[in-house]
Amino acid sequence: MFLIIAVGLFVLVRLAPGDPAETLVPIDAAPGQREELVKAAREQLGLDKPVPVQFVLWFGSLLKGDLGYSFSTHQAVGQLLLDRLGPTVLLMGSALVLGLLIAIPVGIIAAVRRDTFVDAAAGTVSVIALAIPSFFLAMLGIYVFAVKLRVLPSAGMYFSGESDVGDLLYHLILPVSVLALAVAAAFTRYIRSGMLEQLGQDYIRAIVAKGAGPFRATMHAFRNSLIPLVTVLALYIPAFLSGAVVVEQIFSWPGMGQMAVNALIVRDYPVITGFGLYVAVLVLICNLLADVLYTVVDPRVRTAR
Amino acid sequence: MTTTNLPSGPSAAPIRSSRRGLVPPGRLALRRYVRNPAAVAGAVVLLVMVLAVVFGPMLSPYSPDVGELITARSAPSAAHWLGTDAIGRDQLARVFAGGRVSLTVGFLAALLAVVVGTLVGTLSGWFGGVADAVISRIIDILLSVPPVLVIIVFAGILGPSVPMLIIVFAALLWPQSARIARGVVLSLREQEFVQAARVLGSRTAYIVVRHLIPGVLPAVVVAATILVADAVLSEAAVSFLGAGVQPPQASWGNMLNDSKSITVLSSMPWLWLPPGIAIFATVLSTMAIGDGVRDAIDTRRNA
């Protein structure tokens, strides 16, 4: 599977129009010198060798964890990905936690108080939050909180170069809120429908008949409604990364998304390919995780096999 | 009763009698749809959007691509209803032109995805076996592949283009409709009228076209609205990131990209509010239409 993706990406890179060696050499280099510089750059990048040889070299180094070097910054791509992973994980992690902290109680209440005003309001808000593009919401957020009210910063991780936790949290507020709203909107719906399904089951009626209060019955239903949710959560992560990419871009957050978009603009193939491999691996791992977690959280699946 | 909101084919939409006699299920569904205010509002908003992007450019006196520098960055006025951008292009003309691109990408990608998805899902569900298992696995994996990230990688390597957007979105969105079509077919194939058709010796192609596709269609229509919303949102996101529709061609996404600098953001809201609201209104109305159709054809909900 991984090999197929690697070959696919490599072929894609070779099909690409434009010569990376050309872009490496400044346009304003002296006309006579320029061709020699391009030739030298091509040799340095290994682009003068036959294509199959290039693939074997590339794949061999890939297995050693070497993803090549960025055309523009000359950093090792593997290291670049690692450097950018931290801020992205921080951003996504906080948004996921915050979003679930909102979605779980709201989803439960909406299901328990089904067809009431609360349920309708939660439903309407989540539909609106799902329909609004995250970058437009981010722009509105910057406009209101950074430009008009001047209470929150509009970009970056820190004010100055120093790392300070308070400063970091301050810069996290806007981007995390934008992302968390999307998470909350999506998961409120999942939790609500999962809860409704469980609340309609016979065992809930049995618990209530045995004298359990509404709170205990709800908790029973909630525990069981988590089973399908685990799978949804695992499969949601790749999609969530694309949301983070967009938000990173608008808040100048120095994460993977910003790196990928910058690489896209300057046609930095090694970085783009590295990012592509990263996404592919993430999707495969999340699928595997969804399968494994499903059998872990639901003992019935195990005994059935 | 809420395990699934999908109708399970024609048998789930019984012909119900009214005072005037039998009412065809389609008419009945339409009647229920019209009684749903959110769904009607969604249909009206989307219709206005489509009409605006189709006829707007013809009515607008300005070109979306050519500007006059003298009037650059002017606020909304009688001459330019939505003001002008950094190089004096009329913003309203650009919103129309951008909408053409955004809606074309959204609808074409969704249409392609629905046609492919319905066919693959129906056949996979009907034949079952190894092919079905393999297709289901592919569907599972593709469902978790985020289109925006794939576009970034493809655009980064091959260069961005509009046909590529449509193809990649369609390629990643078809599994959604395929999964739904497959689910409906799995329940349909066990039903008596399909069994009867088989026993009577109908050919597979006939059963698929005459019995399965019509049964699958209502659920697929609902799925299609979600795909349109998805595709419009994804197009906006990738164009916003610079991996989609390229300037000078306008799209709602890249118009927002043009205005993300803090100066434009703070002092020229007419440049970024209209395209943002346009995306939001399109997606919201499409979702409302989908919900309305689902409720209208699902007889179990408000019987």
Coordinates of C-alpha atoms in Angstrom, one line a residue:
Chain A
M1 CA 0.0 0.0 0.0
F2 CA 2.7 2.4 1.1
L3 CA 4.8 1.4 -1.9
I4 CA 2.0 2.1 -4.3
I5 CA 1.5 5.6 -2.8
A6 CA 5.3 6.2 -3.0
V7 CA 5.5 5.2 -6.7
G8 CA 2.4 7.3 -7.4
L9 CA 3.9 10.4 -5.8
F10 CA 7.2 9.9 -7.5
V11 CA 5.6 9.6 -10.9
L12 CA 3.5 12.7 -10.2
V13 CA 6.7 14.6 -9.3
R14 CA 8.4 13.5 -12.6
L15 CA 5.3 14.5 -14.6
A16 CA 5.4 18.0 -13.1
P17 CA 6.0 20.8 -15.6
G18 CA 8.8 23.2 -14.9
D19 CA 12.4 22.4 -14.0
P20 CA 13.2 22.7 -10.3
A21 CA 16.8 23.4 -11.1
E22 CA 15.7 26.4 -13.2
T23 CA 13.7 27.9 -10.3
L24 CA 16.7 27.4 -8.0
V25 CA 18.9 29.8 -9.9
P26 CA 17.9 33.5 -9.7
I27 CA 16.4 34.9 -12.8
D28 CA 18.7 37.9 -12.7
A29 CA 21.9 35.8 -12.9
A30 CA 24.1 36.9 -15.8
P31 CA 22.9 35.4 -19.1
G32 CA 26.1 33.5 -19.8
Q33 CA 26.5 32.2 -16.3
R34 CA 22.9 31.2 -15.9
E35 CA 23.0 28.0 -18.0
E36 CA 26.0 26.7 -16.2
L37 CA 24.5 27.4 -12.8
V38 CA 21.3 25.5 -13.8
K39 CA 23.4 22.6 -15.0
A40 CA 25.3 22.6 -11.7
A41 CA 22.1 22.7 -9.7
R42 CA 20.7 19.8 -11.8
E43 CA 23.7 17.7 -11.0
Q44 CA 23.6 18.6 -7.4
L45 CA 19.9 17.6 -7.2
G46 CA 20.6 14.3 -9.0
L47 CA 18.2 15.3 -11.8
D48 CA 20.7 14.4 -14.5
K49 CA 20.4 10.6 -13.9
P50 CA 17.9 8.3 -15.6
V51 CA 14.4 8.3 -14.0
P52 CA 14.4 4.7 -12.7
V53 CA 17.8 5.3 -11.0
Q54 CA 16.3 8.5 -9.5
F55 CA 13.4 6.5 -8.1
V56 CA 15.6 3.7 -6.6
L57 CA 17.8 6.3 -5.0
W58 CA 14.8 8.3 -3.7
F59 CA 13.0 5.2 -2.4
G60 CA 16.1 3.8 -0.8
S61 CA 16.7 7.0 1.1
L62 CA 13.0 7.2 2.0
L63 CA 13.3 3.9 3.8
K64 CA 16.2 5.2 5.8
G65 CA 13.9 8.1 6.8
D66 CA 15.6 10.5 4.5
L67 CA 13.1 12.5 2.5
G68 CA 15.6 14.7 0.7
Y69 CA 16.2 18.3 1.0
S70 CA 14.0 21.3 0.5
F71 CA 14.8 23.1 -2.8
S72 CA 14.2 26.5 -1.2
T73 CA 15.6 26.3 2.3
H74 CA 18.0 23.3 1.9
Q75 CA 16.8 21.8 5.2
A76 CA 16.2 18.1 5.4
V77 CA 12.5 17.5 4.7
G78 CA 12.1 14.9 7.4
Q79 CA 13.5 17.4 10.0
L80 CA 11.3 20.2 8.5
L81 CA 8.2 18.0 8.9
L82 CA 9.1 17.2 12.5
D83 CA 9.7 20.9 13.3
R84 CA 6.4 21.8 11.9
L85 CA 4.5 18.9 13.5
G86 CA 4.6 20.4 17.0
P87 CA 2.6 23.6 16.4
T88 CA 0.1 21.7 14.3
V89 CA -0.4 19.0 16.9
L90 CA -0.8 21.7 19.6
L91 CA -3.4 23.5 17.5
M92 CA -5.3 20.5 16.5
G93 CA -5.1 18.8 19.9
S94 CA -6.4 21.8 21.8
A95 CA -9.2 22.4 19.2
L96 CA -10.2 18.8 19.3
V97 CA -10.4 18.7 23.1
L98 CA -12.3 22.1 23.3
G99 CA -14.6 21.0 20.5
L100 CA -15.5 17.7 22.2
L101 CA -15.9 19.4 25.6
I102 CA -18.6 21.5 23.9
A103 CA -20.1 18.8 21.7
I104 CA -20.5 16.1 24.4
P105 CA -22.8 18.0 26.8
V106 CA -24.7 19.8 24.0
G107 CA -25.2 16.5 22.1
I108 CA -26.4 14.7 25.2
I109 CA -28.8 17.5 26.2
A110 CA -30.1 17.8 22.6
A111 CA -30.9 14.1 22.5
V112 CA -32.4 13.9 26.0
R113 CA -34.5 17.0 25.4
R114 CA -35.4 15.9 21.9
D115 CA -37.6 18.2 19.8
T116 CA -37.5 21.0 22.3
F117 CA -36.1 24.5 21.9
V118 CA -32.7 23.4 23.1
D119 CA -32.5 20.7 20.5
A120 CA -33.6 22.9 17.7
A121 CA -31.2 25.7 18.7
A122 CA -28.3 23.2 18.9
G123 CA -29.2 21.8 15.5
T124 CA -29.5 25.2 13.9
V125 CA -26.2 26.4 15.3
S126 CA -24.3 23.3 14.2
V127 CA -25.7 23.5 10.7
I128 CA -24.6 27.1 10.5
A129 CA -21.2 26.3 11.8
L130 CA -20.8 23.5 9.3
A131 CA -21.8 25.7 6.4
I132 CA -19.5 28.6 7.2
P133 CA -16.0 28.2 5.7
S134 CA -13.4 28.2 8.4
F135 CA -11.3 30.9 6.8
F136 CA -14.2 33.2 6.5
L137 CA -15.0 32.6 10.1
A138 CA -11.3 33.3 10.9
M139 CA -11.4 36.5 9.0
L140 CA -14.6 37.6 10.9
G141 CA -12.8 36.6 14.1
I142 CA -9.8 38.7 13.3
Y143 CA -11.9 41.6 12.2
V144 CA -13.9 41.6 15.4
F145 CA -11.4 40.6 18.0
A146 CA -8.1 41.8 16.6
V147 CA -9.0 44.9 14.5
K148 CA -12.1 46.3 16.2
L149 CA -11.9 45.3 19.8
R150 CA -8.1 44.9 19.8
V151 CA -8.2 42.2 22.5
L152 CA -6.6 39.3 20.6
P153 CA -3.6 38.9 18.4
S154 CA -4.3 38.2 14.7
A155 CA -1.3 36.1 13.8
G156 CA 1.7 34.1 14.9
M157 CA 2.6 32.0 18.0
Y158 CA 4.5 34.6 20.0
F159 CA 4.8 38.3 20.1
S160 CA 8.6 38.2 20.1
G161 CA 11.1 35.4 19.5
E162 CA 10.9 34.2 23.1
S163 CA 8.8 31.3 24.1
D164 CA 6.4 32.1 26.9
V165 CA 3.5 29.8 27.8
G166 CA 1.0 32.7 28.6
D167 CA 1.9 34.4 25.3
L168 CA 1.3 31.1 23.4
L169 CA -2.1 30.5 25.0
Y170 CA -3.0 34.1 24.1
H171 CA -2.2 33.4 20.5
L172 CA -4.0 30.1 20.6
I173 CA -7.4 31.6 21.5
L174 CA -8.6 32.7 18.0
P175 CA -7.3 29.8 15.8
V176 CA -8.4 27.2 18.4
S177 CA -11.9 28.7 18.7
V178 CA -12.4 28.7 15.0
L179 CA -11.3 25.1 14.6
A180 CA -13.1 24.0 17.8
L181 CA -16.4 25.3 16.5
A182 CA -16.2 23.1 13.4
V183 CA -15.3 20.1 15.6
A184 CA -18.2 20.9 18.0
A185 CA -20.7 21.3 15.2
A186 CA -19.8 18.0 13.6
F187 CA -19.7 16.0 16.8
T188 CA -22.8 17.5 18.4
R189 CA -24.7 15.8 15.5
Y190 CA -22.9 12.5 15.9
I191 CA -23.4 12.4 19.7
R192 CA -27.0 13.4 19.4
S193 CA -27.9 10.7 16.9
G194 CA -25.8 8.1 18.8
M195 CA -27.6 9.0 22.0
L196 CA -31.0 8.9 20.4
E197 CA -30.2 5.4 19.1
Q198 CA -29.1 4.2 22.5
L199 CA -32.0 5.9 24.4
G200 CA -34.5 4.0 22.3
Q201 CA -33.0 0.6 23.3
D202 CA -34.7 -1.9 25.6
Y203 CA -31.9 -1.9 28.2
I204 CA -32.6 1.8 28.9
R205 CA -36.3 0.9 29.6
A206 CA -35.1 -1.9 31.8
I207 CA -32.8 0.4 33.8
V208 CA -35.6 2.9 34.2
A209 CA -38.0 0.2 35.2
K210 CA -35.5 -1.0 37.9
G211 CA -35.7 2.5 39.4
A212 CA -32.6 4.3 37.9
G213 CA -32.9 8.1 37.7
P214 CA -32.7 9.9 34.5
F215 CA -29.1 10.8 35.0
R216 CA -28.0 7.2 35.5
A217 CA -29.9 6.1 32.5
T218 CA -28.3 8.9 30.4
M219 CA -24.9 7.9 31.5
H220 CA -25.6 4.3 30.5
A221 CA -26.7 5.4 27.1
F222 CA -23.7 7.7 26.7
R223 CA -21.2 5.0 27.4
N224 CA -22.7 2.9 24.7
S225 CA -23.0 5.7 22.2
L226 CA -19.2 6.2 22.5
I227 CA -18.6 3.0 20.6
P228 CA -19.3 4.2 17.1
L229 CA -17.9 7.6 18.0
V230 CA -14.4 6.2 18.4
T231 CA -14.3 5.1 14.8
V232 CA -15.8 8.4 13.6
L233 CA -13.1 10.3 15.6
A234 CA -10.2 8.3 14.1
L235 CA -11.5 8.8 10.6
Y236 CA -12.2 12.5 11.3
I237 CA -8.5 13.3 12.0
P238 CA -7.3 13.5 8.3
A239 CA -10.2 15.8 7.4
F240 CA -9.5 17.8 10.5
L241 CA -5.9 18.3 9.4
S242 CA -7.2 20.1 6.2
G243 CA -9.2 22.4 8.4
A244 CA -6.0 23.1 10.4
V245 CA -4.1 23.8 7.2
V246 CA -6.5 26.5 6.2
V247 CA -6.6 28.1 9.7
E248 CA -2.8 27.9 10.0
Q249 CA -2.5 29.9 6.8
I250 CA -4.7 32.7 7.9
F251 CA -3.2 33.0 11.4
S252 CA 0.4 32.6 10.1
W253 CA 0.7 29.6 12.5
P254 CA 4.1 28.0 11.8
G255 CA 2.7 24.5 11.3
M256 CA 2.6 21.8 8.6
G257 CA -0.1 23.5 6.7
Q258 CA 1.8 26.7 6.3
M259 CA 4.8 24.7 5.3
A260 CA 2.8 22.8 2.6
V261 CA 1.2 26.0 1.2
N262 CA 4.6 27.8 1.0
A263 CA 6.1 24.8 -0.7
L264 CA 3.2 24.8 -3.1
I265 CA 3.8 28.4 -4.1
V266 CA 7.6 28.0 -4.7
R267 CA 7.2 24.5 -6.2
D268 CA 9.4 22.9 -3.6
Y269 CA 8.9 19.3 -4.7
P270 CA 10.7 17.4 -2.0
V271 CA 8.6 19.2 0.7
I272 CA 5.4 18.7 -1.2
T273 CA 6.2 15.0 -1.7
G274 CA 7.1 14.7 2.0
F275 CA 3.8 16.3 2.9
G276 CA 2.0 13.9 0.6
L277 CA 3.6 10.9 2.1
Y278 CA 2.8 12.2 5.6
V279 CA -0.9 12.6 4.7
A280 CA -1.0 9.2 3.1
V281 CA 0.5 7.6 6.2
L282 CA -1.8 9.5 8.4
V283 CA -4.9 8.3 6.4
L284 CA -3.7 4.7 6.6
I285 CA -2.9 4.8 10.3
C286 CA -6.2 6.4 11.1
N287 CA -8.1 3.7 9.1
L288 CA -6.1 1.0 10.9
L289 CA -6.8 2.7 14.2
A290 CA -10.5 2.9 13.5
D291 CA -10.6 -0.9 12.9
V292 CA -8.5 -1.7 15.9
L293 CA -10.3 0.7 18.3
Y294 CA -13.6 -0.6 17.3
T295 CA -12.8 -4.1 18.5
V296 CA -11.2 -2.7 21.6
V297 CA -14.1 -0.6 22.8
D298 CA -16.8 -3.0 21.8
P299 CA -16.4 -6.5 23.3
R300 CA -19.3 -7.8 21.2
V301 CA -17.4 -7.4 18.0
R302 CA -14.6 -9.6 19.4
T303 CA -16.9 -12.4 20.5
A304 CA -18.7 -12.3 17.3
R305 CA -15.5 -13.2 15.4
Chain B
M1 CA -36.5 4.4 14.5
T2 CA -33.7 6.9 14.2
T3 CA -31.0 4.4 13.4
T4 CA -31.1 5.7 9.8
N5 CA -32.8 8.5 8.0
L6 CA -32.5 6.8 4.7
P7 CA -35.6 5.6 3.0
S8 CA -35.4 2.1 1.8
G9 CA -36.8 2.3 -1.7
P10 CA -40.2 2.7 -3.2
S11 CA -41.8 0.4 -0.7
A12 CA -41.0 2.8 2.1
A13 CA -43.0 5.6 0.3
P14 CA -46.4 4.0 0.1
I15 CA -49.1 5.6 -2.0
R16 CA -51.3 7.2 0.5
S17 CA -55.0 8.0 -0.1
S18 CA -56.3 11.4 0.5
R19 CA -59.9 12.7 0.0
R20 CA -59.4 12.9 -3.7
G21 CA -58.1 9.4 -4.0
L22 CA -54.6 8.1 -4.6
V23 CA -51.7 10.6 -4.5
P24 CA -48.5 9.6 -6.3
P25 CA -45.6 9.5 -3.8
G26 CA -43.7 12.1 -5.7
R27 CA -46.5 14.7 -5.4
L28 CA -46.8 13.7 -1.7
A29 CA -43.2 14.3 -1.1
L30 CA -43.3 17.7 -2.9
R31 CA -46.2 18.7 -0.7
R32 CA -44.3 17.9 2.4
Y33 CA -41.3 19.7 1.0
V34 CA -43.3 22.9 0.4
R35 CA -44.5 22.8 3.9
N36 CA -41.0 23.0 5.3
P37 CA -40.0 26.7 5.5
A38 CA -36.2 26.1 5.9
A39 CA -36.2 23.9 2.8
V40 CA -38.2 26.4 0.7
A41 CA -35.9 29.2 1.8
G42 CA -32.9 27.1 0.9
A43 CA -34.3 26.4 -2.6
V44 CA -35.1 30.1 -3.1
V45 CA -31.6 31.3 -2.0
L46 CA -29.9 28.7 -4.2
L47 CA -32.1 29.6 -7.2
V48 CA -31.3 33.3 -6.7
M49 CA -27.6 32.4 -6.5
V50 CA -27.7 30.4 -9.7
L51 CA -29.7 33.1 -11.6
A52 CA -27.3 35.8 -10.3
V53 CA -24.2 34.0 -11.5
V54 CA -25.8 33.0 -14.8
F55 CA -27.3 36.4 -15.7
G56 CA -25.3 38.8 -13.5
P57 CA -22.3 39.0 -15.8
M58 CA -24.6 39.9 -18.7
L59 CA -26.2 42.7 -16.8
S60 CA -23.1 44.1 -15.1
P61 CA -21.5 47.0 -17.1
Y62 CA -18.0 46.1 -15.8
S63 CA -15.6 43.4 -16.7
P64 CA -14.5 41.2 -13.8
D65 CA -10.9 41.1 -15.0
V66 CA -10.2 44.6 -16.1
G67 CA -10.0 47.5 -13.6
E68 CA -9.5 51.2 -13.6
L69 CA -6.7 52.2 -11.3
I70 CA -8.2 55.7 -10.7
T71 CA -11.1 54.2 -8.9
A72 CA -9.1 51.5 -7.1
R73 CA -10.1 50.5 -3.6
S74 CA -13.2 52.6 -3.6
A75 CA -16.0 51.9 -1.1
P76 CA -19.4 50.7 -2.3
S77 CA -21.2 53.5 -4.3
A78 CA -23.9 54.0 -6.9
A79 CA -21.4 53.2 -9.7
H80 CA -19.8 50.2 -8.0
W81 CA -22.4 48.6 -5.7
L82 CA -19.9 46.5 -3.9
G83 CA -16.9 48.9 -4.4
T84 CA -13.7 48.0 -6.2
D85 CA -10.6 46.0 -5.4
A86 CA -6.9 46.9 -5.3
I87 CA -6.6 47.3 -9.0
G88 CA -10.0 49.0 -9.6
R89 CA -11.9 45.9 -10.7
D90 CA -15.7 46.1 -9.9
Q91 CA -16.3 43.8 -7.0
L92 CA -19.9 42.9 -7.9
A93 CA -18.8 41.7 -11.3
R94 CA -16.1 39.7 -9.6
V95 CA -18.6 38.1 -7.2
F96 CA -20.7 37.1 -10.2
A97 CA -17.7 35.7 -12.2
G98 CA -16.3 34.0 -9.1
G99 CA -19.7 32.4 -8.4
R100 CA -19.7 31.0 -11.9
V101 CA -16.5 29.2 -11.3
S102 CA -17.3 28.2 -7.8
L103 CA -20.7 26.8 -8.6
T104 CA -19.5 25.1 -11.8
V105 CA -16.8 23.3 -9.9
G106 CA -19.2 22.4 -7.1
F107 CA -22.0 21.1 -9.2
L108 CA -19.9 19.3 -11.8
A109 CA -17.8 17.5 -9.2
A110 CA -20.9 16.5 -7.3
L111 CA -22.7 15.4 -10.4
L112 CA -19.8 13.3 -11.5
A113 CA -19.4 11.8 -8.1
V114 CA -23.1 10.9 -7.8
V115 CA -23.2 9.2 -11.2
V116 CA -20.1 7.2 -10.5
G117 CA -21.0 6.5 -6.9
T118 CA -24.6 5.4 -7.7
L119 CA -23.4 3.0 -10.4
V120 CA -20.6 1.5 -8.4
G121 CA -22.6 1.3 -5.2
T122 CA -25.6 -0.3 -6.9
L123 CA -23.6 -2.9 -8.8
S124 CA -21.4 -3.6 -5.8
G125 CA -24.4 -4.1 -3.5
W126 CA -26.3 -6.2 -6.1
F127 CA -23.5 -8.6 -7.0
G128 CA -21.8 -8.9 -3.5
G129 CA -19.0 -11.3 -3.1
V130 CA -15.3 -10.5 -3.4
A131 CA -15.8 -7.5 -5.7
D132 CA -18.2 -6.0 -3.1
A133 CA -15.7 -6.6 -0.3
V134 CA -12.9 -4.9 -2.2
I135 CA -15.0 -2.0 -3.3
S136 CA -16.3 -1.5 0.3
R137 CA -12.7 -1.4 1.5
I138 CA -11.7 1.2 -1.1
I139 CA -14.8 3.3 -0.2
D140 CA -13.8 3.2 3.5
I141 CA -10.3 4.4 2.8
L142 CA -11.2 7.0 0.2
L143 CA -13.8 8.4 2.6
S144 CA -11.1 9.4 5.0
V145 CA -8.9 11.1 2.4
P146 CA -9.2 14.8 2.7
P147 CA -9.7 16.5 -0.7
V148 CA -8.1 19.7 0.3
L149 CA -4.8 18.1 1.2
V150 CA -4.8 16.0 -2.0
I151 CA -5.3 19.1 -4.0
I152 CA -2.4 20.8 -2.3
V153 CA -0.1 18.0 -3.1
F154 CA -1.4 17.7 -6.7
A155 CA -1.4 21.4 -7.3
G156 CA 2.1 21.7 -5.8
I157 CA 3.5 19.1 -8.2
L158 CA 1.4 19.4 -11.4
G159 CA 0.3 23.0 -11.0
P160 CA -3.2 24.2 -10.2
S161 CA -6.0 23.9 -12.7
V162 CA -9.8 23.9 -12.7
P163 CA -10.4 20.6 -14.4
M164 CA -8.0 19.0 -11.9
L165 CA -10.2 20.4 -9.1
I166 CA -13.3 18.8 -10.5
I167 CA -11.7 15.4 -11.2
V168 CA -10.0 15.2 -7.8
F169 CA -13.2 16.2 -5.9
A170 CA -15.3 13.8 -7.9
A171 CA -12.7 11.0 -7.3
L172 CA -12.8 11.6 -3.6
L173 CA -16.5 12.3 -3.2
W174 CA -18.0 9.4 -5.1
P175 CA -17.6 6.9 -2.2
Q176 CA -20.1 8.8 -0.1
S177 CA -22.9 8.3 -2.6
A178 CA -21.6 4.8 -3.4
R179 CA -21.9 3.7 0.2
I180 CA -25.5 5.0 0.4
A181 CA -26.5 3.4 -2.8
R182 CA -25.0 0.1 -1.8
G183 CA -26.8 0.2 1.6
V184 CA -30.2 0.7 -0.1
V185 CA -29.5 -2.0 -2.7
L186 CA -28.6 -4.5 0.0
S187 CA -32.1 -4.1 1.5
L188 CA -33.8 -3.9 -1.9
R189 CA -32.4 -7.1 -3.2
E190 CA -34.1 -9.1 -0.5
Q191 CA -37.5 -7.6 -1.2
E192 CA -40.3 -9.5 -2.9
F193 CA -40.7 -7.3 -6.0
V194 CA -37.0 -7.7 -6.8
Q195 CA -37.1 -11.4 -6.1
A196 CA -40.1 -11.7 -8.3
A197 CA -38.4 -9.9 -11.1
R198 CA -35.5 -12.3 -10.8
V199 CA -37.7 -15.4 -10.8
L200 CA -39.5 -14.0 -13.9
G201 CA -36.2 -14.2 -15.6
S202 CA -35.4 -10.5 -16.0
R203 CA -31.9 -9.7 -17.1
T204 CA -29.6 -8.1 -14.5
A205 CA -29.3 -4.9 -16.5
Y206 CA -33.1 -4.6 -16.6
I207 CA -33.4 -5.1 -12.8
V208 CA -30.7 -2.6 -12.1
V209 CA -32.2 0.1 -14.3
R210 CA -35.9 -0.6 -13.7
H211 CA -35.9 -1.6 -10.0
L212 CA -32.7 -0.7 -8.2
I213 CA -31.8 2.7 -9.6
P214 CA -35.3 4.2 -8.9
G215 CA -35.2 2.8 -5.4
V216 CA -31.7 4.2 -4.8
L217 CA -32.4 7.6 -6.3
P218 CA -34.2 9.4 -3.4
A219 CA -31.4 8.7 -1.0
V220 CA -28.8 9.6 -3.6
V221 CA -30.4 12.9 -4.2
V222 CA -30.0 13.7 -0.5
A223 CA -26.4 12.6 -0.7
A224 CA -25.9 14.8 -3.8
T225 CA -26.8 18.0 -1.9
I226 CA -24.2 17.2 0.7
L227 CA -21.7 16.5 -2.0
V228 CA -22.4 19.9 -3.6
A229 CA -21.9 21.6 -0.3
D230 CA -18.7 19.7 0.3
A231 CA -17.4 20.5 -3.2
V232 CA -18.2 24.2 -2.9
L233 CA -16.5 24.4 0.5
S234 CA -13.5 22.5 -0.7
E235 CA -13.1 24.6 -3.8
A236 CA -13.3 27.7 -1.7
A237 CA -10.7 26.3 0.7
V238 CA -8.1 25.3 -1.9
S239 CA -8.6 28.5 -3.9
F240 CA -8.1 30.4 -0.7
L241 CA -4.8 28.6 -0.2
G242 CA -3.8 29.4 -3.7
A243 CA -4.0 25.8 -4.9
G244 CA -7.3 26.1 -6.8
V245 CA -8.6 28.7 -9.2
Q246 CA -5.8 31.0 -10.1
P247 CA -6.0 34.8 -10.5
P248 CA -6.9 36.8 -12.5
Q249 CA -9.8 34.4 -12.9
A250 CA -12.0 35.1 -9.9
S251 CA -13.5 32.5 -7.5
W252 CA -15.1 33.1 -4.2
G253 CA -12.2 31.3 -2.5
N254 CA -9.3 33.3 -4.1
M255 CA -11.2 36.6 -3.6
L256 CA -10.9 35.9 0.1
N257 CA -7.3 35.0 -0.4
D258 CA -6.7 38.4 -2.0
S259 CA -8.1 40.2 1.0
K260 CA -6.5 38.4 3.9
S261 CA -3.9 41.2 4.5
I262 CA -4.7 43.1 7.7
T263 CA -5.2 46.4 5.8
V264 CA -7.9 45.0 3.6
L265 CA -9.4 43.0 6.4
S266 CA -9.7 46.0 8.7
S267 CA -10.6 48.9 6.3
M268 CA -12.1 47.3 3.2
P269 CA -14.8 44.8 4.4
W270 CA -16.6 45.1 1.0
L271 CA -13.8 43.1 -0.5
W272 CA -14.1 40.0 1.7
L273 CA -17.6 40.0 3.2
P274 CA -19.6 39.4 -0.1
P275 CA -17.6 36.4 -1.4
G276 CA -17.6 34.9 2.2
I277 CA -21.3 35.4 2.6
A278 CA -21.9 34.0 -0.9
I279 CA -20.1 30.7 0.0
F280 CA -21.9 30.5 3.3
A281 CA -25.3 31.1 1.7
T282 CA -24.7 28.6 -1.0
V283 CA -23.6 25.9 1.3
L284 CA -26.3 26.6 3.9
S285 CA -29.1 26.6 1.3
T286 CA -27.8 23.4 -0.3
M287 CA -27.8 21.7 3.1
A288 CA -31.3 23.0 3.9
I289 CA -32.5 21.6 0.5
G290 CA -30.9 18.2 1.4
D291 CA -32.6 18.1 4.8
G292 CA -35.9 19.1 3.2
V293 CA -35.7 16.4 0.6
R294 CA -34.8 13.8 3.2
D295 CA -37.7 14.7 5.5
A296 CA -40.1 14.9 2.5
I297 CA -39.3 11.4 1.2
D298 CA -38.9 9.8 4.6
T299 CA -42.4 8.7 5.4
R300 CA -41.4 7.2 8.8
R301 CA -40.6 10.6 10.2
N302 CA -43.9 12.5 10.2
A303 CA -46.4 9.8 9.2

